Structures are given as structure tokens and as C-alpha cells.
mmCIF file of C-alpha atoms and ligand atoms in Angstrom:
data_model
loop_
_atom_site.group_PDB
_atom_site.id
_atom_site.type_symbol
_atom_site.label_atom_id
_atom_site.label_comp_id
_atom_site.label_asym_id
_atom_site.label_seq_id
_atom_site.Cartn_x
_atom_site.Cartn_y
_atom_site.Cartn_z
ATOM 1 C CA MET A 732 4.531 76.035 -37.943
ATOM 2 C CA ASP A 733 3.445 79.491 -38.953
ATOM 3 C CA ASP A 734 2.103 78.542 -42.331
ATOM 4 C CA PRO A 735 -1.465 79.769 -42.037
ATOM 5 C CA ARG A 736 -2.442 77.439 -44.878
ATOM 6 C CA SER A 737 -1.511 74.368 -42.871
ATOM 7 C CA PRO A 738 -4.272 71.753 -42.515
ATOM 8 C CA VAL A 739 -7.174 74.176 -42.503
ATOM 9 C CA GLY A 740 -9.649 71.314 -42.929
ATOM 10 C CA LYS A 741 -8.687 69.989 -39.535
ATOM 11 C CA TYR A 742 -9.820 73.185 -37.880
ATOM 12 C CA ARG A 743 -13.319 74.471 -37.273
ATOM 13 C CA ILE A 744 -11.847 77.935 -36.914
ATOM 14 C CA PRO A 745 -8.768 78.440 -39.084
ATOM 15 C CA PHE A 746 -6.106 81.009 -38.350
ATOM 16 C CA ASN A 747 -6.826 82.819 -41.591
ATOM 17 C CA LYS A 748 -9.412 82.648 -44.318
ATOM 18 C CA PRO A 749 -9.429 84.878 -47.387
ATOM 19 C CA SER A 750 -12.326 87.282 -47.090
ATOM 20 C CA PHE A 751 -14.206 88.889 -49.943
ATOM 21 C CA ALA A 752 -15.445 92.430 -50.050
ATOM 22 C CA GLY A 753 -18.233 91.551 -52.499
ATOM 23 C CA ASP A 754 -17.444 93.231 -55.819
ATOM 24 C CA GLU A 755 -14.352 91.221 -56.786
ATOM 25 C CA ASN A 756 -16.048 89.133 -59.506
ATOM 26 C CA HIS A 757 -17.790 92.151 -60.936
ATOM 27 C CA TYR A 758 -14.572 94.134 -61.301
ATOM 28 C CA ILE A 759 -12.611 91.181 -62.680
ATOM 29 C CA ALA A 760 -15.299 90.664 -65.338
ATOM 30 C CA ASP A 761 -15.093 94.344 -66.135
ATOM 31 C CA ALA A 762 -11.291 94.206 -66.429
ATOM 32 C CA ILE A 763 -11.691 91.378 -68.926
ATOM 33 C CA ALA A 764 -14.391 93.248 -70.850
ATOM 34 C CA ARG A 765 -12.135 96.286 -71.082
ATOM 35 C CA GLY A 766 -9.698 94.204 -73.093
ATOM 36 C CA HIS A 767 -6.560 95.172 -71.170
ATOM 37 C CA ILE A 768 -5.591 92.407 -68.777
ATOM 38 C CA SER A 769 -1.812 92.880 -68.536
ATOM 39 C CA GLY A 770 -0.245 95.320 -66.072
ATOM 40 C CA ASP A 771 -0.984 99.021 -65.555
ATOM 41 C CA GLY A 772 -4.528 98.870 -66.929
ATOM 42 C CA HIS A 773 -7.671 100.603 -65.653
ATOM 43 C CA TYR A 774 -7.817 98.930 -62.227
ATOM 44 C CA THR A 775 -4.099 99.202 -61.560
ATOM 45 C CA LYS A 776 -4.400 102.935 -62.165
ATOM 46 C CA LEU A 777 -7.399 103.179 -59.841
ATOM 47 C CA CYS A 778 -5.424 101.417 -57.075
ATOM 48 C CA HIS A 779 -2.392 103.658 -57.640
ATOM 49 C CA ALA A 780 -4.522 106.802 -57.471
ATOM 50 C CA LEU A 781 -6.337 105.636 -54.336
ATOM 51 C CA LEU A 782 -3.120 104.860 -52.468
ATOM 52 C CA GLU A 783 -1.485 108.096 -53.606
ATOM 53 C CA ARG A 784 -4.537 110.135 -52.579
ATOM 54 C CA ASP A 785 -5.196 108.390 -49.248
ATOM 55 C CA LEU A 786 -1.591 108.386 -48.093
ATOM 56 C CA GLY A 787 -0.202 111.403 -49.913
ATOM 57 C CA VAL A 788 2.761 109.442 -51.315
ATOM 58 C CA LYS A 789 4.638 110.623 -54.409
ATOM 59 C CA LYS A 790 4.178 107.334 -56.230
ATOM 60 C CA ALA A 791 2.376 104.060 -55.566
ATOM 61 C CA LEU A 792 3.183 101.114 -57.828
ATOM 62 C CA LEU A 793 1.382 97.801 -57.567
ATOM 63 C CA THR A 794 3.703 94.804 -57.618
ATOM 64 C CA THR A 795 3.257 91.059 -57.878
ATOM 65 C CA ASN A 796 3.844 90.785 -54.107
ATOM 66 C CA CYS A 797 5.554 92.524 -51.194
ATOM 67 C CA THR A 798 8.694 90.447 -51.614
ATOM 68 C CA HIS A 799 9.115 91.900 -55.093
ATOM 69 C CA ALA A 800 8.561 95.418 -53.773
ATOM 70 C CA LEU A 801 11.371 94.666 -51.300
ATOM 71 C CA GLU A 802 13.562 93.396 -54.153
ATOM 72 C CA MET A 803 12.852 96.637 -55.986
ATOM 73 C CA SER A 804 13.872 98.531 -52.837
ATOM 74 C CA ALA A 805 17.175 96.651 -52.753
ATOM 75 C CA LEU A 806 17.823 97.652 -56.371
ATOM 76 C CA LEU A 807 16.764 101.261 -55.808
ATOM 77 C CA THR A 808 19.009 101.653 -52.754
ATOM 78 C CA ARG A 809 21.806 100.129 -54.856
ATOM 79 C CA CYS A 810 22.579 97.286 -52.464
ATOM 80 C CA GLY A 811 25.251 94.995 -53.825
ATOM 81 C CA PRO A 812 28.144 92.728 -52.885
ATOM 82 C CA GLY A 813 30.234 94.267 -50.103
ATOM 83 C CA ASP A 814 27.300 96.378 -48.866
ATOM 84 C CA GLU A 815 25.398 95.981 -45.632
ATOM 85 C CA VAL A 816 21.752 96.387 -44.788
ATOM 86 C CA ILE A 817 20.483 96.782 -41.227
ATOM 87 C CA VAL A 818 17.491 94.545 -40.584
ATOM 88 C CA PRO A 819 15.472 93.302 -37.614
ATOM 89 C CA SER A 820 16.059 89.655 -36.768
ATOM 90 C CA PHE A 821 12.393 89.470 -35.761
ATOM 91 C CA ALA A 822 11.099 89.660 -39.343
ATOM 92 C CA PHE A 823 9.662 87.804 -42.275
ATOM 93 C CA VAL A 824 12.280 85.952 -44.345
ATOM 94 C CA THR A 825 11.944 88.124 -47.442
ATOM 95 C CA THR A 826 12.255 91.356 -45.437
ATOM 96 C CA VAL A 827 15.917 90.346 -45.397
ATOM 97 C CA LEU A 828 16.228 87.937 -48.320
ATOM 98 C CA ALA A 829 15.320 90.626 -50.873
ATOM 99 C CA PHE A 830 18.536 92.479 -49.998
ATOM 100 C CA VAL A 831 20.645 89.343 -49.715
ATOM 101 C CA MET A 832 19.512 88.488 -53.276
ATOM 102 C CA ARG A 833 21.490 91.549 -54.440
ATOM 103 C CA GLY A 834 24.587 90.295 -52.618
ATOM 104 C CA ALA A 835 24.312 92.570 -49.569
ATOM 105 C CA LYS A 836 25.133 91.320 -46.083
ATOM 106 C CA PRO A 837 22.347 91.452 -43.483
ATOM 107 C CA VAL A 838 23.334 93.044 -40.190
ATOM 108 C CA PHE A 839 20.812 91.844 -37.619
ATOM 109 C CA VAL A 840 19.548 94.160 -34.931
ATOM 110 C CA ASP A 841 17.249 93.405 -32.023
ATOM 111 C CA VAL A 842 13.769 94.838 -31.484
ATOM 112 C CA LEU A 843 12.310 96.823 -28.598
ATOM 113 C CA PRO A 844 9.939 94.862 -26.328
ATOM 114 C CA ARG A 845 7.477 97.791 -26.444
ATOM 115 C CA THR A 846 6.697 97.639 -30.184
ATOM 116 C CA LEU A 847 8.675 94.629 -31.484
ATOM 117 C CA GLY A 848 10.211 97.125 -33.938
ATOM 118 C CA LEU A 849 13.892 98.046 -34.507
ATOM 119 C CA ASP A 850 15.865 99.371 -31.533
ATOM 120 C CA PRO A 851 17.296 102.711 -32.783
ATOM 121 C CA ALA A 852 20.226 102.719 -30.325
ATOM 122 C CA GLN A 853 21.449 99.414 -31.721
ATOM 123 C CA VAL A 854 20.843 100.506 -35.306
ATOM 124 C CA GLU A 855 23.158 103.462 -34.887
ATOM 125 C CA LYS A 856 25.915 101.273 -33.416
ATOM 126 C CA LYS A 857 25.794 98.976 -36.443
ATOM 127 C CA ILE A 858 26.107 101.672 -39.120
ATOM 128 C CA THR A 859 29.303 101.512 -41.163
ATOM 129 C CA PRO A 860 30.420 103.260 -44.366
ATOM 130 C CA ARG A 861 29.056 100.207 -46.212
ATOM 131 C CA THR A 862 25.483 100.498 -44.846
ATOM 132 C CA LYS A 863 23.108 101.019 -47.782
ATOM 133 C CA ALA A 864 19.707 100.785 -46.111
ATOM 134 C CA ILE A 865 17.871 100.363 -42.823
ATOM 135 C CA VAL A 866 14.760 98.197 -43.034
ATOM 136 C CA ALA A 867 12.073 99.089 -40.494
ATOM 137 C CA LEU A 868 9.268 96.571 -40.130
ATOM 138 C CA HIS A 869 6.156 97.973 -38.435
ATOM 139 C CA TYR A 870 5.263 94.778 -36.619
ATOM 140 C CA ALA A 871 1.501 94.199 -36.313
ATOM 141 C CA GLY A 872 1.084 97.606 -37.930
ATOM 142 C CA VAL A 873 2.462 99.360 -34.839
ATOM 143 C CA ALA A 874 5.049 101.925 -35.889
ATOM 144 C CA CYS A 875 8.752 101.612 -35.101
ATOM 145 C CA GLU A 876 10.512 104.553 -33.421
ATOM 146 C CA MET A 877 10.440 106.541 -36.644
ATOM 147 C CA ASP A 878 11.690 109.913 -35.356
ATOM 148 C CA GLU A 879 14.851 108.277 -34.059
ATOM 149 C CA LEU A 880 15.332 106.037 -37.096
ATOM 150 C CA LEU A 881 14.804 108.884 -39.575
ATOM 151 C CA ALA A 882 17.285 111.042 -37.640
ATOM 152 C CA ILE A 883 19.884 108.255 -37.714
ATOM 153 C CA GLY A 884 19.296 107.733 -41.436
ATOM 154 C CA ALA A 885 19.652 111.444 -42.127
ATOM 155 C CA ARG A 886 22.818 111.724 -40.004
ATOM 156 C CA HIS A 887 24.528 108.944 -41.929
ATOM 157 C CA GLY A 888 22.921 109.425 -45.335
ATOM 158 C CA VAL A 889 21.280 105.995 -45.224
ATOM 159 C CA PRO A 890 17.715 105.566 -46.582
ATOM 160 C CA ILE A 891 14.995 103.903 -44.513
ATOM 161 C CA VAL A 892 12.862 101.243 -46.189
ATOM 162 C CA GLU A 893 9.595 100.584 -44.351
ATOM 163 C CA ASP A 894 8.388 97.001 -44.605
ATOM 164 C CA ASN A 895 4.776 98.006 -44.152
ATOM 165 C CA ALA A 896 3.231 94.642 -45.045
ATOM 166 C CA HIS A 897 1.239 94.750 -41.789
ATOM 167 C CA GLY A 898 0.729 98.452 -41.495
ATOM 168 C CA LEU A 899 -1.423 99.985 -44.232
ATOM 169 C CA TYR A 900 -3.571 102.724 -42.597
ATOM 170 C CA GLY A 901 -1.652 102.644 -39.321
ATOM 171 C CA LYS A 902 -0.224 105.948 -38.085
ATOM 172 C CA TYR A 903 2.810 107.305 -36.255
ATOM 173 C CA LYS A 904 2.284 110.710 -34.596
ATOM 174 C CA GLY A 905 -0.407 111.478 -37.142
ATOM 175 C CA ARG A 906 1.585 110.328 -40.183
ATOM 176 C CA TRP A 907 0.575 107.297 -42.230
ATOM 177 C CA LEU A 908 2.884 104.310 -42.054
ATOM 178 C CA GLY A 909 4.563 103.819 -45.404
ATOM 179 C CA THR A 910 5.004 107.553 -45.997
ATOM 180 C CA MET A 911 8.103 108.235 -43.898
ATOM 181 C CA GLY A 912 10.917 106.121 -45.338
ATOM 182 C CA ALA A 913 12.452 106.778 -48.755
ATOM 183 C CA LEU A 914 10.571 103.656 -49.828
ATOM 184 C CA ALA A 915 7.874 101.470 -48.312
ATOM 185 C CA THR A 916 6.447 98.106 -49.255
ATOM 186 C CA GLN A 917 2.915 96.732 -48.911
ATOM 187 C CA SER A 918 1.578 93.195 -49.121
ATOM 188 C CA PHE A 919 -1.805 92.074 -50.407
ATOM 189 C CA HIS A 920 -1.216 88.406 -49.627
ATOM 190 C CA GLU A 921 -4.332 86.587 -48.435
ATOM 191 C CA THR A 922 -3.199 86.844 -44.798
ATOM 192 C CA LYS A 923 -3.126 90.660 -44.864
ATOM 193 C CA ASN A 924 -5.888 93.215 -44.179
ATOM 194 C CA PHE A 925 -6.549 93.737 -47.893
ATOM 195 C CA THR A 926 -5.823 91.049 -50.438
ATOM 196 C CA CYS A 927 -5.814 89.980 -54.050
ATOM 197 C CA GLY A 928 -4.375 86.531 -53.260
ATOM 198 C CA GLU A 929 -0.800 87.465 -54.048
ATOM 199 C CA GLY A 930 0.021 91.123 -54.507
ATOM 200 C CA GLY A 931 1.917 94.084 -53.187
ATOM 201 C CA ALA A 932 2.919 97.670 -53.746
ATOM 202 C CA LEU A 933 5.955 99.870 -53.596
ATOM 203 C CA LEU A 934 5.387 103.342 -52.162
ATOM 204 C CA VAL A 935 7.993 105.882 -53.239
ATOM 205 C CA ASN A 936 8.421 108.899 -50.981
ATOM 206 C CA ASP A 937 11.819 110.090 -52.179
ATOM 207 C CA ALA A 938 11.080 112.034 -55.378
ATOM 208 C CA LYS A 939 14.546 111.191 -56.683
ATOM 209 C CA LEU A 940 13.659 107.499 -56.783
ATOM 210 C CA VAL A 941 10.340 107.743 -58.657
ATOM 211 C CA GLU A 942 11.637 107.516 -62.198
ATOM 212 C CA ARG A 943 14.025 104.671 -61.481
ATOM 213 C CA ALA A 944 11.290 102.809 -59.571
ATOM 214 C CA GLU A 945 9.156 102.866 -62.725
ATOM 215 C CA ILE A 946 12.119 101.667 -64.768
ATOM 216 C CA VAL A 947 13.087 98.712 -62.572
ATOM 217 C CA ARG A 948 9.438 97.606 -62.406
ATOM 218 C CA GLU A 949 9.182 97.765 -66.222
ATOM 219 C CA LYS A 950 11.991 95.306 -67.032
ATOM 220 C CA GLY A 951 14.716 97.953 -66.838
ATOM 221 C CA THR A 952 13.139 99.976 -69.643
ATOM 222 C CA ASN A 953 11.899 103.552 -69.821
ATOM 223 C CA ARG A 954 8.488 102.368 -71.012
ATOM 224 C CA SER A 955 6.646 104.614 -68.522
ATOM 225 C CA ARG A 956 8.271 107.703 -70.005
ATOM 226 C CA PHE A 957 7.375 106.419 -73.461
ATOM 227 C CA LEU A 958 3.710 105.954 -72.453
ATOM 228 C CA ARG A 959 3.662 109.532 -71.158
ATOM 229 C CA GLY A 960 5.059 110.736 -74.486
ATOM 230 C CA LEU A 961 8.356 111.891 -72.972
ATOM 231 C CA VAL A 962 10.547 109.756 -75.241
ATOM 232 C CA HIS A 963 9.508 108.516 -78.641
ATOM 233 C CA LYS A 964 10.945 105.025 -78.350
ATOM 234 C CA TYR A 965 11.480 102.962 -75.264
ATOM 235 C CA THR A 966 14.636 101.078 -74.567
ATOM 236 C CA TRP A 967 16.681 99.159 -72.012
ATOM 237 C CA VAL A 968 18.235 101.634 -69.573
ATOM 238 C CA ASP A 969 18.859 99.884 -66.219
ATOM 239 C CA LEU A 970 18.516 96.709 -64.152
ATOM 240 C CA GLY A 971 15.004 95.537 -63.408
ATOM 241 C CA SER A 972 12.481 92.796 -63.820
ATOM 242 C CA SER A 973 8.791 92.298 -64.568
ATOM 243 C CA TRP A 974 6.982 93.156 -61.368
ATOM 244 C CA LEU A 975 3.543 94.288 -62.594
ATOM 245 C CA PRO A 976 0.450 92.356 -61.565
ATOM 246 C CA SER A 977 -2.180 91.657 -64.204
ATOM 247 C CA ASP A 978 -5.092 94.086 -64.274
ATOM 248 C CA MET A 979 -7.456 91.244 -63.288
ATOM 249 C CA VAL A 980 -5.547 90.948 -60.023
ATOM 250 C CA ALA A 981 -5.690 94.720 -59.577
ATOM 251 C CA ALA A 982 -9.467 94.561 -60.174
ATOM 252 C CA PHE A 983 -9.760 92.117 -57.263
ATOM 253 C CA LEU A 984 -7.669 94.406 -55.098
ATOM 254 C CA TRP A 985 -9.740 97.429 -56.104
ATOM 255 C CA ALA A 986 -12.854 95.794 -54.648
ATOM 256 C CA GLN A 987 -11.013 95.365 -51.349
ATOM 257 C CA LEU A 988 -9.499 98.840 -51.258
ATOM 258 C CA GLU A 989 -12.869 100.394 -52.050
ATOM 259 C CA ALA A 990 -14.177 98.658 -48.926
ATOM 260 C CA ARG A 991 -11.213 99.771 -46.813
ATOM 261 C CA GLU A 992 -13.248 101.626 -44.193
ATOM 262 C CA ARG A 993 -15.637 98.734 -43.647
ATOM 263 C CA ILE A 994 -12.754 96.222 -43.541
ATOM 264 C CA GLN A 995 -10.743 98.279 -41.069
ATOM 265 C CA ALA A 996 -13.798 98.888 -38.878
ATOM 266 C CA ARG A 997 -14.496 95.143 -38.746
ATOM 267 C CA ARG A 998 -10.862 94.338 -37.920
ATOM 268 C CA ARG A 999 -10.832 96.964 -35.225
ATOM 269 C CA ALA A 1000 -13.960 95.448 -33.659
ATOM 270 C CA ILE A 1001 -12.358 91.981 -33.674
ATOM 271 C CA TRP A 1002 -9.144 93.299 -32.130
ATOM 272 C CA GLU A 1003 -10.891 95.295 -29.438
ATOM 273 C CA ARG A 1004 -13.166 92.408 -28.519
ATOM 274 C CA TYR A 1005 -10.223 90.030 -28.058
ATOM 275 C CA ASP A 1006 -8.458 92.645 -25.994
ATOM 276 C CA ARG A 1007 -11.443 93.365 -23.759
ATOM 277 C CA GLU A 1008 -12.590 89.795 -23.246
ATOM 278 C CA LEU A 1009 -9.154 88.279 -22.659
ATOM 279 C CA ASP A 1010 -8.031 90.921 -20.199
ATOM 280 C CA GLY A 1011 -8.540 89.282 -16.799
ATOM 281 C CA TRP A 1012 -7.879 85.791 -18.118
ATOM 282 C CA ALA A 1013 -4.527 86.691 -19.683
ATOM 283 C CA ARG A 1014 -3.366 88.240 -16.439
ATOM 284 C CA SER A 1015 -4.490 85.179 -14.484
ATOM 285 C CA ILE A 1016 -2.240 82.866 -16.511
ATOM 286 C CA GLY A 1017 0.706 85.284 -16.598
ATOM 287 C CA ALA A 1018 0.338 86.097 -20.319
ATOM 288 C CA THR A 1019 0.711 89.586 -21.760
ATOM 289 C CA GLN A 1020 -1.598 91.433 -24.135
ATOM 290 C CA PRO A 1021 -0.295 93.867 -26.748
ATOM 291 C CA LYS A 1022 -0.066 97.576 -25.802
ATOM 292 C CA VAL A 1023 0.060 100.217 -28.502
ATOM 293 C CA PRO A 1024 1.993 103.375 -27.499
ATOM 294 C CA ALA A 1025 -0.290 106.419 -27.217
ATOM 295 C CA ASP A 1026 1.435 108.331 -30.026
ATOM 296 C CA ARG A 1027 0.616 105.708 -32.698
ATOM 297 C CA GLU A 1028 -2.444 104.114 -34.233
ATOM 298 C CA GLN A 1029 -2.214 100.481 -35.212
ATOM 299 C CA SER A 1030 -3.585 99.008 -38.441
ATOM 300 C CA TRP A 1031 -5.600 96.229 -36.743
ATOM 301 C CA HIS A 1032 -3.534 93.569 -38.500
ATOM 302 C CA MET A 1033 -3.212 90.877 -35.837
ATOM 303 C CA TYR A 1034 -3.977 89.952 -32.274
ATOM 304 C CA HIS A 1035 -1.158 88.291 -30.395
ATOM 305 C CA LEU A 1036 -0.437 87.234 -26.853
ATOM 306 C CA LEU A 1037 2.869 86.650 -25.124
ATOM 307 C CA SER A 1038 2.638 83.491 -23.092
ATOM 308 C CA ARG A 1039 4.522 83.133 -19.797
ATOM 309 C CA ASP A 1040 7.006 80.744 -21.381
ATOM 310 C CA THR A 1041 7.433 78.416 -24.366
ATOM 311 C CA ALA A 1042 5.890 75.430 -22.601
ATOM 312 C CA GLN A 1043 2.757 77.410 -21.868
ATOM 313 C CA ARG A 1044 2.517 78.432 -25.521
ATOM 314 C CA GLU A 1045 2.724 74.782 -26.582
ATOM 315 C CA ARG A 1046 -0.052 73.897 -24.160
ATOM 316 C CA LEU A 1047 -2.173 76.786 -25.425
ATOM 317 C CA ILE A 1048 -1.762 75.678 -29.043
ATOM 318 C CA ASP A 1049 -2.691 72.088 -28.127
ATOM 319 C CA HIS A 1050 -5.631 73.249 -26.023
ATOM 320 C CA LEU A 1051 -7.020 75.285 -28.924
ATOM 321 C CA GLU A 1052 -6.304 72.554 -31.449
ATOM 322 C CA GLN A 1053 -8.343 70.064 -29.415
ATOM 323 C CA ARG A 1054 -11.235 72.494 -29.779
ATOM 324 C CA GLY A 1055 -10.725 72.824 -33.537
ATOM 325 C CA ILE A 1056 -9.062 76.237 -33.403
ATOM 326 C CA LEU A 1057 -5.781 77.047 -35.104
ATOM 327 C CA ALA A 1058 -3.445 79.519 -33.408
ATOM 328 C CA VAL A 1059 0.044 80.036 -34.848
ATOM 329 C CA PHE A 1060 3.339 81.690 -34.050
ATOM 330 C CA HIS A 1061 6.221 83.360 -35.870
ATOM 331 C CA TYR A 1062 8.959 84.634 -36.488
ATOM 332 C CA LEU A 1063 11.863 82.316 -35.834
ATOM 333 C CA PRO A 1064 14.860 84.630 -35.200
ATOM 334 C CA LEU A 1065 16.480 85.176 -38.591
ATOM 335 C CA HIS A 1066 19.986 85.582 -37.154
ATOM 336 C CA LEU A 1067 19.721 81.984 -35.869
ATOM 337 C CA SER A 1068 18.282 80.520 -39.086
ATOM 338 C CA GLU A 1069 20.440 78.301 -41.268
ATOM 339 C CA MET A 1070 21.044 81.228 -43.633
ATOM 340 C CA GLY A 1071 21.370 83.790 -40.844
ATOM 341 C CA ARG A 1072 24.177 81.792 -39.240
ATOM 342 C CA THR A 1073 26.143 81.910 -42.498
ATOM 343 C CA PHE A 1074 26.268 85.686 -41.941
ATOM 344 C CA GLY A 1075 27.628 85.209 -38.430
ATOM 345 C CA GLY A 1076 24.374 85.082 -36.443
ATOM 346 C CA LYS A 1077 24.895 83.749 -32.920
ATOM 347 C CA GLU A 1078 22.781 82.804 -29.925
ATOM 348 C CA GLY A 1079 22.288 85.669 -27.480
ATOM 349 C CA GLU A 1080 22.883 88.350 -30.091
ATOM 350 C CA CYS A 1081 19.251 89.529 -30.201
ATOM 351 C CA PRO A 1082 17.885 88.541 -26.787
ATOM 352 C CA VAL A 1083 14.505 90.269 -27.141
ATOM 353 C CA THR A 1084 13.875 88.586 -30.503
ATOM 354 C CA GLU A 1085 14.907 85.213 -29.104
ATOM 355 C CA ASP A 1086 12.608 85.617 -26.115
ATOM 356 C CA ILE A 1087 9.569 87.004 -27.989
ATOM 357 C CA SER A 1088 9.884 84.408 -30.700
ATOM 358 C CA SER A 1089 9.582 81.644 -28.124
ATOM 359 C CA ARG A 1090 6.441 83.078 -26.493
ATOM 360 C CA LEU A 1091 4.342 84.871 -29.116
ATOM 361 C CA LEU A 1092 1.002 83.390 -30.147
ATOM 362 C CA ARG A 1093 -1.348 84.748 -32.825
ATOM 363 C CA LEU A 1094 -5.095 84.173 -32.561
ATOM 364 C CA PRO A 1095 -7.460 83.568 -35.519
ATOM 365 C CA PHE A 1096 -7.957 86.937 -37.190
ATOM 366 C CA PHE A 1097 -9.591 87.592 -40.546
ATOM 367 C CA ASN A 1098 -12.213 89.943 -41.918
ATOM 368 C CA ALA A 1099 -14.866 87.215 -42.147
ATOM 369 C CA LEU A 1100 -14.350 85.875 -38.607
ATOM 370 C CA THR A 1101 -17.903 85.748 -37.246
ATOM 371 C CA GLU A 1102 -19.060 86.886 -33.819
ATOM 372 C CA ASP A 1103 -19.900 83.270 -32.964
ATOM 373 C CA GLU A 1104 -16.477 82.058 -34.033
ATOM 374 C CA GLN A 1105 -14.813 84.712 -31.927
ATOM 375 C CA THR A 1106 -17.054 83.769 -28.993
ATOM 376 C CA ASP A 1107 -15.772 80.203 -29.388
ATOM 377 C CA VAL A 1108 -12.122 81.284 -29.428
ATOM 378 C CA VAL A 1109 -12.558 83.430 -26.336
ATOM 379 C CA ARG A 1110 -14.484 80.692 -24.510
ATOM 380 C CA ALA A 1111 -11.816 78.124 -25.377
ATOM 381 C CA LEU A 1112 -9.119 80.409 -24.006
ATOM 382 C CA HIS A 1113 -11.063 81.035 -20.806
ATOM 383 C CA GLU A 1114 -11.123 77.261 -20.291
ATOM 384 C CA PHE A 1115 -7.328 77.231 -20.285
ATOM 385 C CA GLU A 1116 -6.105 77.596 -16.740
ATOM 386 C CA GLY A 1117 -2.388 77.939 -17.134
HETATM 387 C C1 PLP B 2106 3.590 89.029 -45.702
HETATM 388 C C2 PLP B 2106 4.868 89.743 -45.446
HETATM 389 C C3 PLP B 2106 5.843 89.945 -46.438
HETATM 390 C C4 PLP B 2106 5.798 89.295 -47.772
HETATM 391 O O1 PLP B 2106 4.655 89.559 -48.469
HETATM 392 P P1 PLP B 2106 4.374 88.820 -49.858
HETATM 393 O O2 PLP B 2106 3.336 89.718 -50.465
HETATM 394 O O3 PLP B 2106 3.847 87.473 -49.504
HETATM 395 O O4 PLP B 2106 5.625 88.780 -50.636
HETATM 396 C C5 PLP B 2106 6.942 90.710 -46.133
HETATM 397 N N1 PLP B 2106 7.100 91.265 -44.928
HETATM 398 C C6 PLP B 2106 6.198 91.082 -43.958
HETATM 399 C C7 PLP B 2106 6.419 91.734 -42.643
HETATM 400 C C8 PLP B 2106 5.068 90.302 -44.175
HETATM 401 O O5 PLP B 2106 4.192 90.110 -43.175
#
């Protein structure tokens, strides 16, 4: 249901459409002309430098996607068989799967209704001597309770991994999302604010993990040290895989990152217009609009509503579909998924997740959504009377 690529042709206004900043073709042609199209070429380095400079992170490494950056995080936090990782049940599959791939057991925790991010009180209760990581997903680019989570992590010596796929350029008490955990992951999938089709990044904030992050991304070799002239031959030193995107992909991403202010300004305008124009209507049908706590700044990633109940959400989806508009929902609670149940997930274990999952609805939201298209979506919603 939440596959945004589902029958787009059927819809006048799709849920998502990849949007172009303008210079993608130009930079890709240039990457080709430069004669270095594998990983870590000119454009990859430009993207790394931009992210490191903007965010002030120790190391930014482009990856083939966010899932792979999460898999790198599982390796870097040394998750393995017999270990546990604390994860939200209200999450994307690979937020959890990346750690399960290393043999770790997911320990599902519920989210807070206020942010749809991890509930710190429950996180602390689930920590055991086997806990290797806590994964904090900043849902819709609205920060989790980071002060509390970082304090819990520090108390128990457990690193925080931020799944920041939604949250690039969001802030928590003045700090950029993605800069607070030991590690953070970004996605540049075509449904995200900035895209190169499929892409991602690992942000490394813990200086002790920088060197090993480079190694695991370079097939378990110390090739990065070799390229910097620190060793005179490179060799196999650790686990790893090949997680570098081609420089043509990085060239595409560079065009988008260069336009980051324009893209974020457009997304903000879309978000604020939905919020303003749906205000009275949402209240009249008993639906709830998102509220961002005053001490955080969101990343303008999505606009979602909470319907009164599941039946109302179904009617809303049908109502919009009849008018050629695709609205979608996610996430199905992971603790109740087929895989989640094999780890002991049971009904009633994460009540907020179970409730939110049955009522959340996401409206069409992409950089190229036109004013007229948004007018149509708003008008269609206003025609829905409950
Ligand atoms: C999109 C997304 C991912 C996965 O990103 P890919 O780049 O497609 O691997 C992971 N976590 C969250 C929260 C996401 O939204």
C-alpha cells in the first residue's frame, strides 16, 4: 500500500514524483568527461565536503543507499549473533533489517504520540548487557527526544544510530539532525527531499569510528589510507562490502544539494500551505494535523494527517483516488510483521505504533508539486465531509 511507485499513471496527482534541480545532466556529463566514474571521484568529494561543512560532522561518506549506511552502522557497532538492538516498531523495514542481517535481535520499543519517535522511558527499560545500539528514527524529520536518548546511551555505554533518512537539515535545540548520534544515516531515494534515484550517506560523529567506516565501505580494505599515502600498499583488514556510489550518481546528487536552500524553501511552502488550508476542515472531521515541538525544526519531509479511525482513512483514500489523487500510508508495525513475530512481537506491545499505523495518511508531497496541483488536493479534501 505504501509503495509510492504504485500505479502512478492512474493518478492525476501522484504521491511522489522525482524532481530535478536543473543541473543534473550537466554535472553527469562533466563526471563522464573527467574520466573517473567509479566511486569517490570529483562529485563524491564535493558532496562529502558540503555535508561535512554544512553539518559540522567529522566524516560524511556517500553510500549506495540508506539501507547500506544502516548495514555499515550495524558492522561499526559490532552487532552480531546474541546481541540486541533497540529499535522503534514504527519504522521502515531496513531501519531494523540492517541489524538483523548481522544476526542481532531487534528489541521493539513504542514511539511517543507527540513526535512518533522513540519513547526514552521504554528504551531504558529494554537495555540489557547485550544491547549494542539504539536506533533513533527522526520521523518526518522531527527530532526524537535526543537529550534523554543520548543520556541513556551514555549511562549504559550504548551508541545511538540516527536513522535520519527523513531529517536532513532538521534541527533539535539548534543542533542539526544527524550530528548527535555516534552514527547517522541519510537517504537520497527518489521519495526523499534530495535525491539521486537511489543513494545515501553515512555520517560519522564518533571520531573513533571514522577509520573503520572508511574500511568497511571500501570492501574491508585500508584503501583510503593508501590513497592518502599513509600506507604504501593496501590490503584486506576487516569485514566490509562495496558501498560506494558511482561518481555519475554523485554528480546527480550534487546538483540537488547545491539547490538545497531552494528545495527546502519550496518544501516548507508546500507544508505550510497544507497546514494552513486544512486547519478548520481537519478539525471538523475529527482528524489531527502534525504539531512540531517548539524546541525543534522539522526538515519539511512530509505532510501527514491522523484520521479519526481506520475506516475514515479508507474513505479518505477512496475519496482522493476518485479525484485522481494518490495518498498513502505507512508503516505497518514491525513487531507485528511476519519477521517481527519471529522475534516475539505481540499485539498490544506497542500500542501507540499500532494506533498511529492504522490512522496515518500522507498527502502528495514533492518538490515539483505545483500550486494548482496543491489547490486540487486541498479542494478535494474540503469536499470530504467525514
Ligand atoms: C527511505 C528510508 C530508508 C531507506 O532508504 P534507502 O535509501 O531506500 O535504502 C530507511 N529509513 C527510513 C526512515 C526511510 O524513510
